[in-house]
Amino acid sequence: MEDDFERFPLTGWFPGHMFKAGKNMEAALGLVDMAVELVDARAPFMTRNPDLRRILANKPFQIIANKADLASPSACRAWETYCNKNGLSMYFQDSRRTANVKNLPALWRKMVLDARQARGVTRPLLRPVRVIIAGVPNIGKSTLVNHLGDKNRAQVGPKPGVTRTNQWIPIGNGVELLDTPGILWPKIRNKKHELLLGLLNILNDELLPPELIAEYLAWELERQSIPIKWDAYGLQGAPAEATELLEAVAKKRSFIKPGGKLDTERAAITFVKDFRDGKLGRITLEMPPVESSHTAE
Ligand SMILES: Nc1nc2c(ncn2[C@@H]2O[C@H](COP(=O)(O)OP(=O)(O)OP(=O)(O)O)[C@@H](O)[C@H]2O)c(=O)[nH]1
Ligand SMILES: [Mg+2]
């Protein structure tokens, strides 16, 4: 399968409320003691916003690699090893399960108090520790906040951009949270990066043709030698071309357009949905950077 994705221009999409939210975010970071950035466990660095840490300066910072239930367990371990080596705090979790998240407030309080102590501050902190949960759209911010505090305090939605206003939420253990809108924006490097964000449901589906997202996914599976059960789509093995895949899916599922032609768009939507629902297996699309023992980080 060929990599000719870069011949397609970037969509250049940037919704107005995100620009406004980006401004609010800079102000909000001034109010908090630490930040937690949610990323997608299937592509942890490609779903980050590199500006967050710069704006935060030296405040404590934690990364939560969310949707870990959909990522490859061995890849999660490789990322954990990489982060431990590089002094990054990264937790892999499924934020929909309360058991996974209940220890976080105490950890965050400790991170903030330790940082104060390290700065030589001796007076006790008499107000709650203030934490911001940040991340790109649809990454699971509201889901995490709901599990930390009262149920249904923040709106959860299957589409990007559901949360639009900021709210403070007490979560016990002397911690309060700001639920932010999907204000962080990944810096889109190239078309493949944009397609990855589309595949992970961070960009709105209307922006990218489903056939192109499906082709990108099939190309990634081949490039990274990720095995899936191709026979479920009526194929003997990995397809040589995206058209072969989409036609096979359309045939297998009887997606026929009026007039008798195969409905490859519907086939693409199905293939992408199967990935998003974890039906292709637990798949990680971005592995940690390869470290050279000779170069300093
Ligand atoms: N599989 C899985 N799905 C999750 C997880 N966390 C959240 N989701 C789902 O991801 C979707 C988006 O979750 P939200 O909590 O609305 O995401 P958000 O970051 O608040 O989204 P915006 O407000 O639109 O920026 C929902 O369908 C959640 O059920 C997780 O850990 N695993
Ligand atoms: Mg939300």
Coordinates of C-alpha atoms and ligand atoms in Angstrom, one line a residue:
M1 CA 0.0 0.0 0.0
E2 CA 1.4 3.4 -1.0
D3 CA 1.9 6.5 1.1
D4 CA 0.6 9.2 -1.1
F5 CA -1.5 10.9 1.6
E6 CA 0.5 14.1 1.6
R7 CA -0.9 15.1 -1.8
F8 CA -4.2 15.9 -0.1
P9 CA -4.3 19.4 1.5
L10 CA -4.9 19.9 5.2
T11 CA -8.5 20.9 6.0
G12 CA -7.3 23.9 8.0
W13 CA -10.4 23.6 10.3
F14 CA -10.3 25.5 13.6
P15 CA -13.7 26.2 15.1
G16 CA -14.4 29.6 16.6
H17 CA -15.3 28.4 20.1
M18 CA -11.9 26.6 20.3
F19 CA -10.0 29.8 19.6
K20 CA -12.0 31.5 22.4
A21 CA -11.4 28.5 24.6
G22 CA -7.7 28.6 23.9
K23 CA -7.6 32.2 25.3
N24 CA -9.6 31.0 28.3
M25 CA -7.2 28.2 28.8
E26 CA -4.2 30.5 29.1
A27 CA -6.0 32.4 31.8
A28 CA -7.2 29.2 33.5
L29 CA -3.7 27.8 33.7
G30 CA -2.8 30.9 35.8
L31 CA -5.4 29.9 38.3
V32 CA -4.5 26.2 38.9
D33 CA -1.7 24.5 40.9
M34 CA -1.2 21.7 38.3
A35 CA -2.5 20.4 35.0
V36 CA -3.5 16.9 33.9
E37 CA -3.4 16.4 30.1
L38 CA -5.6 13.7 28.7
V39 CA -4.2 12.0 25.6
D40 CA -5.3 9.0 23.6
A41 CA -3.4 5.9 24.7
R42 CA -3.4 4.7 21.0
A43 CA -1.2 7.7 20.0
P44 CA -0.1 9.4 23.2
F45 CA 2.3 12.1 21.8
M46 CA 0.4 12.8 18.6
T47 CA -2.7 13.6 20.6
R48 CA -0.9 16.1 22.9
N49 CA -0.8 19.8 22.7
P50 CA 2.9 20.7 23.0
D51 CA 2.0 24.3 24.2
L52 CA 0.4 23.2 27.4
R53 CA 3.7 22.4 29.2
R54 CA 5.3 25.5 28.0
I55 CA 2.5 27.7 29.3
L56 CA 2.4 25.8 32.6
A57 CA 6.1 26.5 33.2
N58 CA 7.2 24.6 36.3
K59 CA 3.9 23.6 37.7
P60 CA 3.4 19.9 38.3
F61 CA 2.0 18.1 35.2
Q62 CA 0.6 14.6 34.6
I63 CA -0.4 12.9 31.4
I64 CA -3.3 10.5 31.5
A65 CA -3.3 8.1 28.5
N66 CA -7.0 7.6 28.2
K67 CA -9.0 4.9 26.3
A68 CA -6.2 2.4 27.3
D69 CA -8.9 -0.3 27.0
L70 CA -8.6 0.2 23.2
A71 CA -4.7 0.3 23.1
S72 CA -2.3 -2.6 22.8
P73 CA -1.2 -3.7 26.4
S74 CA 2.4 -4.3 25.3
A75 CA 2.6 -0.9 23.6
C76 CA 1.2 0.7 26.9
R77 CA 4.0 -1.0 28.8
A78 CA 6.6 0.3 26.3
W79 CA 5.2 3.8 26.7
E80 CA 5.4 3.4 30.5
T81 CA 9.0 2.4 30.3
Y82 CA 9.8 5.3 28.0
C83 CA 8.0 7.8 30.3
N84 CA 9.6 6.5 33.5
K85 CA 13.1 6.8 31.9
N86 CA 12.3 10.4 30.8
G87 CA 10.8 11.6 34.0
L88 CA 7.2 12.0 32.7
S89 CA 4.2 11.0 34.8
M90 CA 1.9 9.0 32.4
Y91 CA -1.0 6.9 33.6
F92 CA -2.8 4.5 31.3
Q93 CA -6.5 4.1 32.1
D94 CA -10.1 3.6 31.0
S95 CA -11.7 6.7 32.5
R96 CA -15.2 5.2 32.2
R97 CA -14.4 2.9 35.2
T98 CA -14.5 4.6 38.6
A99 CA -12.1 2.1 40.1
N100 CA -9.4 3.3 37.8
V101 CA -9.7 6.9 38.7
K102 CA -10.4 7.0 42.5
N103 CA -6.8 7.3 43.6
L104 CA -6.0 10.3 41.4
P105 CA -7.1 13.2 43.6
A106 CA -4.8 12.1 46.5
L107 CA -2.0 11.7 44.0
W108 CA -2.6 15.2 42.6
R109 CA -2.7 16.7 46.0
K110 CA 0.6 15.1 46.9
M111 CA 2.2 16.2 43.6
V112 CA 1.2 19.8 44.4
L113 CA 2.3 19.7 48.0
D114 CA 5.6 18.1 47.1
A115 CA 6.2 20.8 44.5
R116 CA 5.5 23.5 47.1
Q117 CA 7.9 21.9 49.5
A118 CA 10.6 21.6 46.8
R119 CA 10.2 25.3 46.2
G120 CA 10.9 25.9 49.9
V121 CA 7.3 27.0 50.7
T122 CA 6.6 26.2 54.4
R123 CA 3.2 27.8 55.1
P124 CA 0.3 25.3 54.9
L125 CA -2.0 25.4 51.9
L126 CA -5.4 26.5 53.4
R127 CA -7.5 26.2 50.2
P128 CA -8.2 23.2 48.0
V129 CA -5.5 22.1 45.5
R130 CA -6.7 23.4 42.1
V131 CA -6.3 21.1 39.1
I132 CA -7.2 21.5 35.4
I133 CA -8.0 18.6 33.2
A134 CA -7.1 19.5 29.6
G135 CA -7.0 17.7 26.3
V136 CA -8.0 17.7 22.7
P137 CA -11.7 17.3 21.8
N138 CA -13.5 14.0 22.6
I139 CA -10.6 12.6 24.5
G140 CA -12.7 11.8 27.6
K141 CA -12.3 14.9 29.8
S142 CA -16.0 15.1 30.9
T143 CA -16.0 11.3 31.4
L144 CA -13.1 11.6 33.8
V145 CA -14.5 14.6 35.7
N146 CA -17.9 12.7 36.1
H147 CA -16.1 9.8 37.7
L148 CA -14.1 12.0 40.0
G149 CA -17.0 14.1 41.2
D150 CA -20.7 14.0 41.3
K151 CA -22.2 12.0 38.4
N152 CA -23.5 14.0 35.4
R153 CA -21.9 17.3 36.5
A154 CA -20.2 17.6 33.1
Q155 CA -21.8 16.9 29.8
V156 CA -20.4 13.9 28.0
G157 CA -21.0 13.4 24.3
P158 CA -19.8 11.1 21.5
K159 CA -19.0 14.1 19.3
P160 CA -16.1 16.5 19.6
G161 CA -16.7 19.9 21.1
V162 CA -19.6 19.1 23.6
T163 CA -18.3 21.1 26.6
R164 CA -18.2 24.9 26.1
T165 CA -18.0 26.5 29.5
N166 CA -15.7 26.2 32.5
Q167 CA -16.9 24.9 35.8
W168 CA -15.1 24.3 39.2
I169 CA -15.9 20.9 40.7
P170 CA -15.0 19.8 44.3
I171 CA -13.8 16.2 44.2
G172 CA -12.8 15.5 47.8
N173 CA -9.3 14.9 49.2
G174 CA -8.9 18.7 49.3
V175 CA -8.9 19.0 45.5
E176 CA -11.1 20.9 43.1
L177 CA -11.2 20.6 39.3
L178 CA -11.9 22.8 36.4
D179 CA -13.6 21.0 33.6
T180 CA -12.4 22.6 30.5
P181 CA -13.8 22.5 27.0
G182 CA -11.8 20.7 24.3
I183 CA -9.5 23.6 24.1
L184 CA -6.2 22.0 23.5
W185 CA -5.5 21.6 19.9
P186 CA -2.8 19.2 18.5
K187 CA -0.4 20.9 16.2
I188 CA -1.3 19.1 13.0
R189 CA 2.0 18.3 11.3
N190 CA 0.9 16.8 8.0
K191 CA -2.0 15.0 6.3
K192 CA -1.2 11.6 8.0
H193 CA -1.4 13.3 11.4
E194 CA -4.7 14.9 10.5
L195 CA -6.0 11.5 9.3
L196 CA -4.9 9.9 12.6
L197 CA -6.8 12.5 14.6
G198 CA -9.8 11.9 12.4
L199 CA -9.5 8.2 12.9
L200 CA -9.3 8.7 16.7
N201 CA -12.5 10.8 16.6
I202 CA -10.7 14.0 17.6
L203 CA -11.6 15.8 14.4
N204 CA -15.2 16.0 13.3
D205 CA -16.2 13.2 10.9
E206 CA -17.6 15.7 8.4
L207 CA -14.1 17.1 7.7
L208 CA -12.4 14.1 6.2
P209 CA -13.7 11.6 3.6
P210 CA -14.3 8.2 5.3
E211 CA -12.5 6.4 2.4
L212 CA -9.3 8.3 3.1
I213 CA -9.5 7.6 6.9
A214 CA -10.0 3.9 6.1
E215 CA -7.1 3.9 3.7
Y216 CA -4.9 5.5 6.2
L217 CA -5.9 2.9 8.8
A218 CA -5.2 0.0 6.4
W219 CA -1.8 1.6 5.5
E220 CA -0.9 2.0 9.2
L221 CA -1.8 -1.6 9.9
E222 CA 0.4 -2.7 7.1
R223 CA 3.3 -0.4 7.9
Q224 CA 3.4 -1.5 11.6
S225 CA 2.6 -5.1 10.7
I226 CA -0.4 -5.1 13.0
P227 CA -2.4 -8.3 12.4
I228 CA -6.2 -8.2 12.3
K229 CA -8.8 -10.8 11.3
W230 CA -9.0 -9.8 7.6
D231 CA -11.2 -12.8 6.9
A232 CA -14.1 -11.1 8.8
Y233 CA -14.2 -8.8 5.8
G234 CA -14.0 -11.6 3.3
L235 CA -10.3 -11.1 2.6
Q236 CA -7.6 -13.8 2.7
G237 CA -5.0 -11.5 4.2
A238 CA -4.0 -7.8 4.3
P239 CA -5.3 -6.0 1.1
A240 CA -2.8 -4.7 -1.4
E241 CA -4.9 -1.6 -2.1
A242 CA -7.5 0.4 -0.2
T243 CA -10.1 -0.3 -3.0
E244 CA -9.6 -4.0 -2.6
L245 CA -10.5 -3.6 1.2
L246 CA -13.5 -1.4 0.7
E247 CA -14.9 -3.5 -2.1
A248 CA -14.5 -6.6 0.0
V249 CA -16.2 -5.0 3.0
A250 CA -19.1 -3.7 0.8
K251 CA -19.5 -7.2 -0.7
K252 CA -19.3 -9.0 2.6
R253 CA -21.9 -6.7 4.2
S254 CA -24.0 -6.3 1.1
F255 CA -23.6 -2.6 0.9
I256 CA -25.0 -2.0 -2.6
K257 CA -26.1 1.4 -3.9
P258 CA -29.2 1.7 -6.0
G259 CA -28.1 0.7 -9.5
G260 CA -26.0 -2.2 -8.2
K261 CA -22.6 -0.5 -7.5
L262 CA -20.8 -1.4 -4.3
D263 CA -21.1 1.3 -1.6
T264 CA -17.5 1.8 -0.6
E265 CA -18.2 4.9 1.5
R266 CA -20.4 2.9 3.8
A267 CA -17.8 0.2 3.8
A268 CA -15.2 2.7 4.9
I269 CA -17.4 4.1 7.7
T270 CA -17.9 0.5 8.9
F271 CA -14.2 -0.3 8.9
V272 CA -13.4 2.9 10.8
K273 CA -16.2 2.3 13.3
D274 CA -15.0 -1.2 13.9
F275 CA -11.5 0.2 14.8
R276 CA -13.0 2.9 17.0
D277 CA -15.2 0.3 18.8
G278 CA -12.1 -2.0 19.4
K279 CA -13.5 -4.7 17.1
L280 CA -10.2 -5.0 15.2
G281 CA -8.4 -5.7 18.5
R282 CA -6.5 -3.5 20.9
I283 CA -4.3 -1.4 18.6
T284 CA -1.7 1.3 19.3
L285 CA -0.8 3.5 16.3
E286 CA 2.1 5.4 17.8
M287 CA 5.0 3.8 19.6
P288 CA 7.4 5.7 21.9
P289 CA 10.3 7.5 20.2
V290 CA 13.3 5.3 19.7
E291 CA 16.0 6.3 22.2
S292 CA 19.6 6.4 21.2
S293 CA 22.1 5.8 24.0
H294 CA 24.4 8.3 22.5
T295 CA 22.3 11.4 22.3
A296 CA 21.0 13.4 25.2
E297 CA 17.2 14.1 25.3
Ligands
LIG1 N1 -13.3 3.2 25.3 C1 -13.2 4.3 26.1 N2 -14.0 5.3 25.8 C2 -13.9 6.4 26.5 C3 -13.0 6.6 27.6 N3 -13.2 7.8 28.1 C4 -14.1 8.4 27.4 N4 -14.6 7.6 26.5 C5 -15.7 7.9 25.5 O1 -15.2 9.0 24.6 C6 -16.2 9.9 24.2 C7 -15.9 11.3 24.5 O2 -15.9 11.5 26.0 P1 -16.1 12.9 26.6 O3 -15.9 12.7 28.1 O4 -17.4 13.5 26.2 O5 -14.9 13.7 26.0 P2 -14.5 15.3 26.2 O6 -13.0 15.3 26.2 O7 -15.2 15.9 27.4 O8 -15.1 15.9 24.8 P3 -15.4 17.4 24.5 O9 -16.2 18.0 25.6 O10 -16.2 17.3 23.2 O11 -14.1 18.1 24.2 C8 -17.5 9.3 24.9 O12 -18.2 8.5 24.0 C9 -16.9 8.5 26.1 O13 -17.8 7.5 26.5 C10 -12.1 5.4 27.9 O14 -11.3 5.5 28.7 N5 -12.3 4.3 27.1
MG2 MG -16.5 17.5 27.5

